[in-house]
Coordinates of N, CA and C in Angstrom, one line a residue:
M218 N 140.1 246.9 171.5 CA 141.4 246.7 170.9 C 142.4 247.5 171.6
I219 N 143.4 246.9 172.2 CA 144.5 247.7 172.9 C 145.6 248.0 172.0
I220 N 145.8 247.3 170.9 CA 146.9 247.6 170.0 C 146.5 248.6 168.9
Q221 N 147.4 249.6 168.8 CA 147.1 250.6 167.7 C 147.9 250.2 166.5
S222 N 149.1 249.7 166.6 CA 149.9 249.4 165.4 C 151.1 248.4 165.8
V223 N 151.6 247.7 164.8 CA 152.7 246.9 165.0 C 153.7 247.0 163.8
Q224 N 154.9 247.2 164.1 CA 155.9 247.5 163.0 C 157.0 246.4 163.1
L225 N 157.4 245.8 162.0 CA 158.4 244.8 162.0 C 159.5 245.2 161.1
V226 N 160.7 244.8 161.5 CA 161.9 245.0 160.7 C 162.8 243.7 160.8
N227 N 163.0 243.1 159.6 CA 163.8 241.9 159.5 C 163.3 240.7 160.4
F228 N 161.9 240.7 160.5 CA 161.3 239.6 161.2 C 160.8 238.6 160.2
R229 N 161.5 237.4 160.2 CA 161.2 236.3 159.3 C 161.3 236.8 157.9
S230 N 160.2 236.7 157.1 CA 160.2 237.1 155.7 C 160.0 238.6 155.5
H231 N 159.7 239.4 156.5 CA 159.4 240.8 156.4 C 160.7 241.6 156.5
D232 N 161.0 242.4 155.5 CA 162.1 243.4 155.6 C 161.6 244.5 156.5
E233 N 160.4 245.1 156.1 CA 159.8 246.1 156.8 C 158.3 245.9 156.7
F234 N 157.5 246.0 157.8 CA 156.1 245.8 157.7 C 155.4 246.7 158.8
L235 N 154.3 247.3 158.4 CA 153.6 248.1 159.3 C 152.1 247.8 159.2
L236 N 151.5 247.4 160.4 CA 150.1 247.1 160.4 C 149.4 248.1 161.4
K237 N 148.5 248.9 160.9 CA 147.7 249.8 161.7 C 146.3 249.1 162.0
C238 N 146.1 248.9 163.3 CA 144.9 248.1 163.7 C 143.6 249.0 163.8
N239 N 142.5 248.4 163.4 CA 141.2 249.1 163.6 C 140.8 249.0 165.1
K240 N 139.8 249.8 165.5 CA 139.4 249.8 166.9 C 138.7 248.5 167.3
K241 N 138.0 247.9 166.3 CA 137.2 246.7 166.6 C 137.9 245.4 166.1
T242 N 138.0 245.3 164.8 CA 138.6 244.0 164.3 C 139.6 244.3 163.2
S243 N 140.6 243.6 163.2 CA 141.6 243.7 162.1 C 141.8 242.3 161.4
L244 N 141.8 242.3 160.1 CA 142.0 241.0 159.4 C 143.3 241.1 158.6
L245 N 144.0 240.0 158.6 CA 145.2 239.8 157.8 C 144.9 238.9 156.7
I246 N 145.0 239.4 155.5 CA 144.6 238.6 154.3 C 145.8 238.5 153.4
G247 N 146.2 237.4 152.9 CA 147.3 237.2 152.0 C 147.5 235.8 151.5
E248 N 148.3 235.6 150.5 CA 148.6 234.3 150.0 C 149.4 233.5 151.0
N249 N 149.4 232.2 150.8 CA 150.1 231.3 151.7 C 151.6 231.6 151.6
G250 N 152.3 231.7 152.7 CA 153.7 232.0 152.8 C 154.0 233.5 152.7
S251 N 153.0 234.3 152.8 CA 153.2 235.8 152.7 C 153.6 236.4 154.0
G252 N 153.5 235.6 155.1 CA 153.9 236.1 156.4 C 152.9 236.6 157.4
K253 N 151.6 236.1 157.2 CA 150.5 236.5 158.1 C 150.8 236.0 159.5
T254 N 151.2 234.7 159.6 CA 151.4 234.1 160.9 C 152.6 234.8 161.6
S255 N 153.5 235.3 160.8 CA 154.7 236.0 161.4 C 154.3 237.2 162.1
V256 N 153.3 237.9 161.6 CA 152.8 239.1 162.2 C 152.2 238.8 163.6
L257 N 151.4 237.7 163.6 CA 150.8 237.3 164.9 C 151.9 236.8 165.9
E258 N 152.9 236.2 165.3 CA 154.0 235.8 166.2 C 154.8 237.0 166.8
A259 N 154.9 238.0 166.0 CA 155.6 239.2 166.5 C 154.7 239.9 167.6
I260 N 153.4 240.0 167.4 CA 152.5 240.6 168.4 C 152.6 239.7 169.7
Y261 N 152.6 238.4 169.5 CA 152.6 237.5 170.7 C 153.9 237.7 171.5
E262 N 155.0 237.8 170.8 CA 156.3 238.0 171.4 C 156.3 239.3 172.2
A263 N 155.8 240.4 171.7 CA 155.8 241.7 172.3 C 154.8 241.7 173.5
L264 N 153.8 240.9 173.5 CA 152.8 240.8 174.6 C 153.2 239.8 175.7
R265 N 154.0 238.7 175.3 CA 154.3 237.6 176.2 C 155.7 237.5 176.5
G266 N 156.6 238.1 175.7 CA 158.0 238.0 175.9 C 158.8 237.0 175.2
K267 N 158.1 236.1 174.4 CA 158.7 235.1 173.7 C 157.8 234.6 172.6
S268 N 158.4 234.0 171.6 CA 157.7 233.4 170.4 C 156.9 232.2 170.8
F269 N 155.9 231.9 170.1 CA 155.1 230.6 170.4 C 155.6 229.5 169.6
K270 N 156.6 229.7 168.7 CA 157.0 228.6 167.8 C 158.5 228.5 167.5
A271 N 159.4 229.5 167.8 CA 160.7 229.4 167.4 C 161.7 230.2 168.3
S272 N 163.0 230.0 168.1 CA 164.0 230.7 168.8 C 164.3 232.0 168.0
D273 N 165.0 232.9 168.7 CA 165.3 234.2 168.0 C 166.1 234.1 166.8
G274 N 167.1 233.1 166.8 CA 167.9 232.9 165.6 C 167.1 232.4 164.4
E275 N 166.0 231.7 164.7 CA 165.2 231.2 163.6 C 164.3 232.3 163.1
I276 N 163.9 233.2 163.9 CA 163.0 234.3 163.6 C 163.8 235.4 162.7
L277 N 165.1 235.6 163.0 CA 165.8 236.6 162.3 C 165.9 236.3 160.8
K278 N 165.6 237.3 160.0 CA 165.6 237.2 158.5 C 166.9 236.8 158.0
R279 N 167.0 235.9 157.1 CA 168.3 235.4 156.6 C 169.1 236.6 156.0
G280 N 170.4 236.7 156.5 CA 171.3 237.7 156.0 C 171.2 239.0 156.8
A281 N 170.2 239.1 157.7 CA 170.1 240.3 158.5 C 170.9 240.2 159.8
D282 N 171.3 241.4 160.4 CA 172.0 241.4 161.6 C 171.2 241.6 162.8
F283 N 169.9 242.0 162.7 CA 169.0 242.2 163.8 C 167.6 242.1 163.4
Y284 N 166.7 241.9 164.3 CA 165.3 242.1 164.0 C 164.7 243.0 165.1
R285 N 163.6 243.7 164.7 CA 162.9 244.6 165.7 C 161.4 244.5 165.5
V286 N 160.8 244.6 166.7 CA 159.3 244.6 166.7 C 158.9 245.8 167.6
E287 N 158.0 246.6 167.1 CA 157.5 247.8 167.9 C 156.0 247.7 167.9
L288 N 155.5 247.5 169.2 CA 154.0 247.4 169.4 C 153.6 248.7 170.1
N289 N 152.7 249.4 169.4 CA 152.1 250.6 170.0 C 150.7 250.4 170.5
F290 N 150.4 250.9 171.7 CA 149.1 250.7 172.3 C 148.2 252.0 172.2
C291 N 146.9 251.8 172.3 CA 146.0 252.9 172.1 C 146.2 254.0 173.2
D292 N 146.7 253.6 174.4 CA 146.9 254.6 175.5 C 148.2 255.3 175.4
G293 N 149.0 255.1 174.3 CA 150.2 255.8 174.2 C 151.5 255.1 174.6
R294 N 151.3 253.9 175.3 CA 152.5 253.1 175.7 C 152.9 252.3 174.5
K295 N 154.2 251.8 174.6 CA 154.7 250.9 173.5 C 155.7 249.9 174.1
T296 N 155.8 248.8 173.4 CA 156.9 247.8 173.8 C 157.7 247.6 172.5
V297 N 159.0 247.6 172.7 CA 159.9 247.4 171.6 C 160.8 246.1 171.9
V298 N 160.9 245.2 170.9 CA 161.7 244.0 171.1 C 162.8 244.1 170.0
V299 N 164.1 244.0 170.5 CA 165.2 244.0 169.6 C 166.1 242.8 169.8
F300 N 166.5 242.1 168.8 CA 167.4 241.0 168.8 C 168.6 241.3 167.9
D301 N 169.8 241.4 168.5 CA 171.0 241.8 167.7 C 171.8 240.6 167.1
G302 N 171.2 239.5 167.1 CA 171.9 238.3 166.6 C 172.5 237.5 167.7
K303 N 172.6 238.1 168.9 CA 173.2 237.3 170.1 C 172.2 237.4 171.3
K304 N 171.7 238.6 171.6 CA 170.8 238.7 172.7 C 169.6 239.5 172.4
K305 N 168.6 239.3 173.2 CA 167.3 240.0 172.9 C 167.1 241.0 174.1
Q306 N 166.6 242.2 173.8 CA 166.2 243.2 174.8 C 164.9 243.8 174.5
F307 N 164.2 244.2 175.6 CA 162.9 244.8 175.5 C 163.0 246.3 176.0
L308 N 162.4 247.2 175.3 CA 162.3 248.5 175.7 C 160.9 248.8 176.2
V309 N 160.8 248.9 177.5 CA 159.4 249.1 178.1 C 159.5 250.3 179.1
E310 N 158.6 251.3 178.9 CA 158.6 252.4 179.8 C 160.0 253.1 179.9
D311 N 160.6 253.2 178.7 CA 161.9 253.9 178.5 C 163.0 253.2 179.3
K312 N 162.8 251.9 179.6 CA 163.9 251.1 180.2 C 164.2 249.9 179.4
K313 N 165.5 249.5 179.3 CA 165.9 248.3 178.6 C 166.1 247.2 179.6
V314 N 165.4 246.1 179.2 CA 165.5 244.9 180.1 C 165.7 243.7 179.3
A315 N 166.3 242.6 179.9 CA 166.6 241.4 179.2 C 165.3 240.5 179.0
R316 N 164.4 240.7 180.0 CA 163.1 239.9 179.9 C 161.9 240.9 180.1
L317 N 160.9 240.6 179.5 CA 159.6 241.4 179.6 C 159.1 241.2 181.0
P318 N 159.0 242.3 181.8 CA 158.5 242.2 183.2 C 157.0 241.6 183.2
K319 N 156.7 241.0 184.3 CA 155.4 240.4 184.4 C 154.3 241.4 184.3
R320 N 154.5 242.6 184.8 CA 153.4 243.6 184.8 C 153.1 244.1 183.4
N321 N 154.1 243.8 182.5 CA 153.9 244.2 181.1 C 153.5 243.1 180.1
R322 N 153.3 241.9 180.7 CA 152.8 240.8 179.9 C 151.3 240.7 179.9
Y323 N 150.7 240.5 178.8 CA 149.3 240.5 178.6 C 148.8 239.0 178.4
P324 N 147.7 238.6 179.0 CA 147.2 237.3 178.8 C 146.7 237.1 177.3
V325 N 147.3 236.1 176.7 CA 146.9 235.9 175.2 C 146.6 234.5 175.0
V326 N 145.4 234.2 174.4 CA 145.0 232.9 174.0 C 145.2 232.7 172.6
L327 N 146.2 231.9 172.2 CA 146.5 231.7 170.8 C 145.7 230.5 170.2
F328 N 145.1 230.7 169.1 CA 144.3 229.7 168.5 C 144.8 229.5 167.0
L329 N 145.5 228.3 166.8 CA 146.1 228.1 165.5 C 145.2 227.0 164.7
P330 N 145.4 226.9 163.4 CA 144.7 225.9 162.6 C 144.8 224.5 163.2
D331 N 145.9 224.1 163.7 CA 146.1 222.8 164.3 C 145.2 222.6 165.5
D332 N 144.7 223.6 166.1 CA 143.9 223.5 167.3 C 142.5 223.1 166.9
L333 N 142.1 223.1 165.6 CA 140.8 222.7 165.2 C 140.6 221.2 165.4
H334 N 141.8 220.5 165.6 CA 141.7 219.0 165.8 C 141.5 218.6 167.2
L335 N 141.2 219.6 168.1 CA 141.0 219.3 169.5 C 139.9 218.3 169.8
V336 N 138.9 218.4 169.0 CA 137.7 217.5 169.2 C 138.1 216.1 169.0
A337 N 138.9 215.8 168.0 CA 139.2 214.4 167.6 C 140.5 214.0 168.1
T338 N 141.3 214.8 168.8 CA 142.6 214.4 169.2 C 142.6 213.7 170.5
S339 N 143.8 213.4 171.1 CA 143.9 212.6 172.3 C 143.5 213.5 173.5
P340 N 143.1 212.8 174.6 CA 142.8 213.6 175.8 C 144.0 214.4 176.3
T341 N 145.2 213.8 176.1 CA 146.4 214.5 176.6 C 146.6 215.8 175.9
K342 N 146.3 215.9 174.6 CA 146.5 217.1 173.8 C 145.4 218.1 174.2
R343 N 144.2 217.6 174.5 CA 143.1 218.5 174.9 C 143.4 219.1 176.3
R344 N 143.9 218.3 177.2 CA 144.4 218.9 178.5 C 145.5 219.9 178.3
S345 N 146.4 219.6 177.4 CA 147.5 220.5 177.2 C 147.0 221.8 176.7
Y346 N 146.0 221.8 175.8 CA 145.5 223.1 175.3 C 144.8 223.9 176.4
F347 N 144.0 223.3 177.2 CA 143.3 224.0 178.3 C 144.3 224.4 179.4
D348 N 145.3 223.7 179.6 CA 146.4 224.1 180.5 C 147.0 225.4 180.0
R349 N 147.3 225.5 178.7 CA 147.9 226.7 178.2 C 147.0 227.9 178.4
V350 N 145.7 227.7 178.2 CA 144.7 228.8 178.4 C 144.7 229.2 179.8
L351 N 144.6 228.2 180.7 CA 144.5 228.6 182.1 C 145.7 229.3 182.7
T352 N 146.9 228.9 182.2 CA 148.1 229.5 182.7 C 148.2 230.9 182.3
E353 N 147.5 231.3 181.2 CA 147.5 232.7 180.8 C 146.8 233.6 181.8
F354 N 145.8 233.0 182.5 CA 144.9 233.8 183.3 C 145.1 233.6 184.8
D355 N 145.8 232.5 185.1 CA 145.9 232.2 186.6 C 147.3 231.7 186.8
E356 N 148.1 232.5 187.5 CA 149.5 232.2 187.8 C 149.6 231.1 188.8
S357 N 148.6 231.0 189.7 CA 148.6 230.0 190.7 C 148.4 228.6 190.1
Y358 N 147.6 228.6 189.0 CA 147.4 227.3 188.3 C 148.7 226.9 187.6
S359 N 149.4 227.8 187.0 CA 150.7 227.5 186.4 C 151.7 227.0 187.4
D360 N 151.7 227.6 188.6 CA 152.6 227.2 189.7 C 152.2 225.7 190.1
S361 N 151.0 225.4 190.3 CA 150.5 224.1 190.7 C 150.9 223.1 189.7
L362 N 150.7 223.4 188.4 CA 151.0 222.5 187.3 C 152.5 222.2 187.2
L363 N 153.3 223.2 187.4 CA 154.7 223.1 187.3 C 155.2 222.2 188.5
K364 N 154.7 222.4 189.7 CA 155.1 221.6 190.8 C 154.6 220.2 190.7
Y365 N 153.4 220.0 190.1 CA 152.9 218.6 189.9 C 153.8 217.8 189.0
E366 N 154.1 218.5 187.8 CA 154.9 217.8 186.8 C 156.3 217.5 187.4
K367 N 156.9 218.4 188.2 CA 158.2 218.2 188.8 C 158.2 217.0 189.8
S368 N 157.1 217.0 190.6 CA 156.9 215.9 191.6 C 156.7 214.6 190.9
L369 N 156.0 214.6 189.8 CA 155.7 213.3 189.1 C 157.0 212.8 188.4
K370 N 157.8 213.7 187.9 CA 159.1 213.3 187.3 C 160.0 212.7 188.4
Q371 N 160.1 213.3 189.6 CA 160.9 212.8 190.7 C 160.5 211.5 191.1
R372 N 159.1 211.3 191.3 CA 158.6 210.0 191.7 C 158.9 208.9 190.7
N373 N 158.7 209.2 189.4 CA 158.9 208.3 188.4 C 160.4 207.9 188.3
D374 N 161.3 208.8 188.5 CA 162.7 208.5 188.5 C 163.1 207.6 189.6
L375 N 162.4 207.9 190.8 CA 162.7 207.0 192.0 C 162.1 205.6 191.7
L376 N 161.0 205.6 191.0 CA 160.3 204.3 190.7 C 161.2 203.4 189.8
K377 N 161.9 204.1 188.8 CA 162.8 203.3 188.0 C 164.0 202.8 188.7
K378 N 164.5 203.6 189.6 CA 165.6 203.1 190.5 C 165.2 202.0 191.4
Y379 N 164.0 202.1 191.9 CA 163.5 201.0 192.7 C 163.3 199.7 192.0
N380 N 162.8 199.8 190.7 CA 162.6 198.6 189.9 C 163.9 198.0 189.4
N381 N 164.9 198.8 189.3 CA 166.2 198.4 188.7 C 167.3 198.0 189.8
Q382 N 167.0 198.3 191.0 CA 168.0 198.1 192.1 C 168.2 196.6 192.3
G383 N 169.4 196.2 192.7 CA 169.7 194.8 193.0 C 169.2 194.4 194.4
G384 N 170.0 193.6 195.0 CA 169.6 193.1 196.3 C 169.9 194.0 197.5
D385 N 170.5 195.1 197.2 CA 170.9 196.0 198.4 C 169.7 196.7 199.0
G386 N 168.6 196.9 198.2 CA 167.4 197.4 198.8 C 167.5 198.8 199.4
K387 N 168.3 199.7 198.8 CA 168.5 201.0 199.3 C 167.2 201.9 199.2
I388 N 166.4 201.6 198.3 CA 165.1 202.3 198.1 C 163.9 201.4 198.5
S389 N 163.1 201.9 199.4 CA 161.9 201.1 199.9 C 160.7 201.8 199.5
R390 N 159.5 201.1 199.6 CA 158.2 201.7 199.3 C 157.9 203.0 200.1
S391 N 158.4 203.0 201.3 CA 158.2 204.2 202.1 C 158.8 205.5 201.6
D392 N 159.8 205.3 200.7 CA 160.5 206.5 200.1 C 159.5 207.2 199.1
F393 N 158.5 206.6 198.7 CA 157.5 207.2 197.8 C 156.5 208.0 198.5
F394 N 156.4 207.9 199.8 CA 155.3 208.5 200.5 C 155.2 210.0 200.3
S395 N 156.4 210.7 200.5 CA 156.4 212.2 200.4 C 156.0 212.7 199.0
W396 N 156.5 211.9 198.0 CA 156.1 212.3 196.6 C 154.6 212.1 196.3
N397 N 154.1 211.0 196.8 CA 152.6 210.7 196.7 C 151.8 211.8 197.3
I398 N 152.3 212.3 198.5 CA 151.5 213.4 199.2 C 151.5 214.7 198.3
L399 N 152.7 215.0 197.7 CA 152.8 216.2 196.9 C 151.9 216.1 195.6
L400 N 152.0 214.9 195.0 CA 151.1 214.7 193.8 C 149.7 214.8 194.2
S401 N 149.2 214.3 195.3 CA 147.8 214.4 195.7 C 147.5 215.9 195.9
K402 N 148.4 216.6 196.6 CA 148.1 218.0 196.9 C 148.0 218.9 195.6
Y403 N 149.0 218.8 194.8 CA 149.0 219.6 193.6 C 147.9 219.1 192.6
G404 N 147.7 217.8 192.5 CA 146.7 217.2 191.6 C 145.3 217.7 192.0
L405 N 145.0 217.8 193.3 CA 143.7 218.3 193.7 C 143.6 219.8 193.4
E406 N 144.6 220.6 193.5 CA 144.6 222.0 193.2 C 144.3 222.2 191.7
I407 N 144.9 221.4 190.8 CA 144.7 221.4 189.4 C 143.3 221.0 189.0
R408 N 142.8 220.0 189.7 CA 141.5 219.5 189.4 C 140.4 220.5 189.7
Q409 N 140.5 221.1 190.9 CA 139.6 222.1 191.3 C 139.5 223.3 190.4
K410 N 140.7 223.8 190.0 CA 140.8 224.9 189.1 C 140.2 224.6 187.7
R411 N 140.5 223.4 187.2 CA 139.9 223.0 186.0 C 138.4 223.0 186.0
I412 N 137.8 222.4 187.1 CA 136.4 222.4 187.3 C 135.8 223.8 187.3
K413 N 136.4 224.7 188.1 CA 136.0 226.1 188.2 C 136.0 226.8 186.8
Y414 N 137.1 226.5 186.0 CA 137.2 227.2 184.7 C 136.1 226.7 183.8
L415 N 135.8 225.4 183.8 CA 134.8 224.9 182.9 C 133.4 225.4 183.3
E416 N 133.2 225.5 184.6 CA 131.9 226.1 185.0 C 131.7 227.5 184.5
Q417 N 132.8 228.3 184.5 CA 132.7 229.7 184.0 C 132.5 229.7 182.5
L418 N 133.2 228.7 181.8 CA 133.1 228.7 180.4 C 131.7 228.2 179.9
N419 N 131.1 227.3 180.7 CA 129.8 226.8 180.3 C 128.7 227.9 180.5
L420 N 129.0 228.9 181.3 CA 128.0 230.0 181.4 C 127.8 230.8 180.1
V421 N 128.8 230.8 179.3 CA 128.7 231.6 178.1 C 128.7 230.7 176.8
F422 N 129.1 229.5 177.0 CA 129.4 228.6 175.8 C 128.1 228.4 175.0
S423 N 127.0 228.0 175.6 CA 125.8 227.8 174.9 C 125.2 229.1 174.3
E424 N 125.4 230.2 175.0 CA 124.9 231.5 174.5 C 125.6 231.9 173.2
V425 N 126.9 231.7 173.2 CA 127.7 232.0 172.0 C 127.3 231.0 170.9
Y426 N 127.1 229.7 171.2 CA 126.8 228.7 170.2 C 125.4 229.1 169.6
H427 N 124.4 229.5 170.4 CA 123.1 229.8 169.8 C 123.1 231.1 169.0
S428 N 124.1 231.9 169.2 CA 124.2 233.2 168.4 C 124.7 232.8 167.0
I429 N 125.3 231.6 166.9 CA 125.9 231.2 165.6 C 124.9 230.2 164.9
V430 N 124.4 229.3 165.7 CA 123.5 228.2 165.1 C 122.1 228.3 165.7
D431 N 121.1 228.3 164.9 CA 119.7 228.5 165.3 C 119.1 227.1 165.6
N432 N 119.3 226.6 166.8 CA 118.7 225.3 167.2 C 118.4 225.3 168.7
F433 N 117.9 224.2 169.2 CA 117.6 224.1 170.6 C 118.5 223.2 171.4
Y434 N 119.7 222.9 170.9 CA 120.6 222.1 171.6 C 121.3 222.9 172.7
F435 N 121.6 222.2 173.8 CA 122.3 222.8 174.9 C 123.7 222.1 175.0
L436 N 124.8 222.9 174.9 CA 126.1 222.4 174.8 C 126.9 222.8 176.1
S437 N 127.7 221.9 176.5 CA 128.6 222.2 177.7 C 129.8 221.3 177.7
F438 N 130.8 221.8 178.4 CA 132.1 221.0 178.5 C 132.0 220.2 179.8
V439 N 132.5 219.0 179.7 CA 132.4 218.1 180.9 C 133.8 217.6 181.2
L440 N 134.2 217.6 182.4 CA 135.6 217.1 182.8 C 135.4 215.7 183.4
K441 N 136.0 214.7 182.7 CA 135.8 213.3 183.1 C 137.1 212.9 183.8
F442 N 136.9 212.1 184.9 CA 138.1 211.6 185.6 C 138.1 210.1 185.5
D443 N 139.3 209.6 185.3 CA 139.6 208.1 185.2 C 139.7 207.5 186.6
R444 N 138.7 206.7 187.0 CA 138.7 206.2 188.3 C 139.1 204.7 188.3
S445 N 139.8 204.3 187.2 CA 140.2 202.9 187.1 C 141.4 202.6 188.0

């Protein structure tokens, strides 16, 4: 456990809140609407630089002028987040910055109740979840994914213009060539990294499963490709 404590002021429903973490496991227990998820949101913001669900104005407690999050680590370091109603600043290593530096961002995998529907949800949502996980640990994957989505949008916009153009024929099929090359390049990078990630995950998945359930089943994740 790298977190020693987290302190909140005017963060959502919390006027003031202090959580001292145990070395192994900490549990947040409370009634619905008591602000348990808000504590996780504050920790996430201090570790990643932004909330996973809302803007700063929505986080600020109603009627308050500012909110503050202080995250203390076991090695003596700390990160402070302050929003004054207009702008947000981070205090890291005794320096005030507008954005949390990359070297001070920690990889965080967020698992929410809605994620329990991953098994029964659409392939798009499952890919989106694994994409979020991979981007936390691999910046090159995030870069490839961003470039792929940008190239796909550019090609689709060009395709719409091609289908809607009149008789002037300013856009030809050859204009799609460069975008198709980029999509193939970044798509292959994404595919290879997904395969590698699932191979690593499968090394421990069955072991963890058997530590919970006493049976002889072997479980693994499989990445399927649509070849239609």
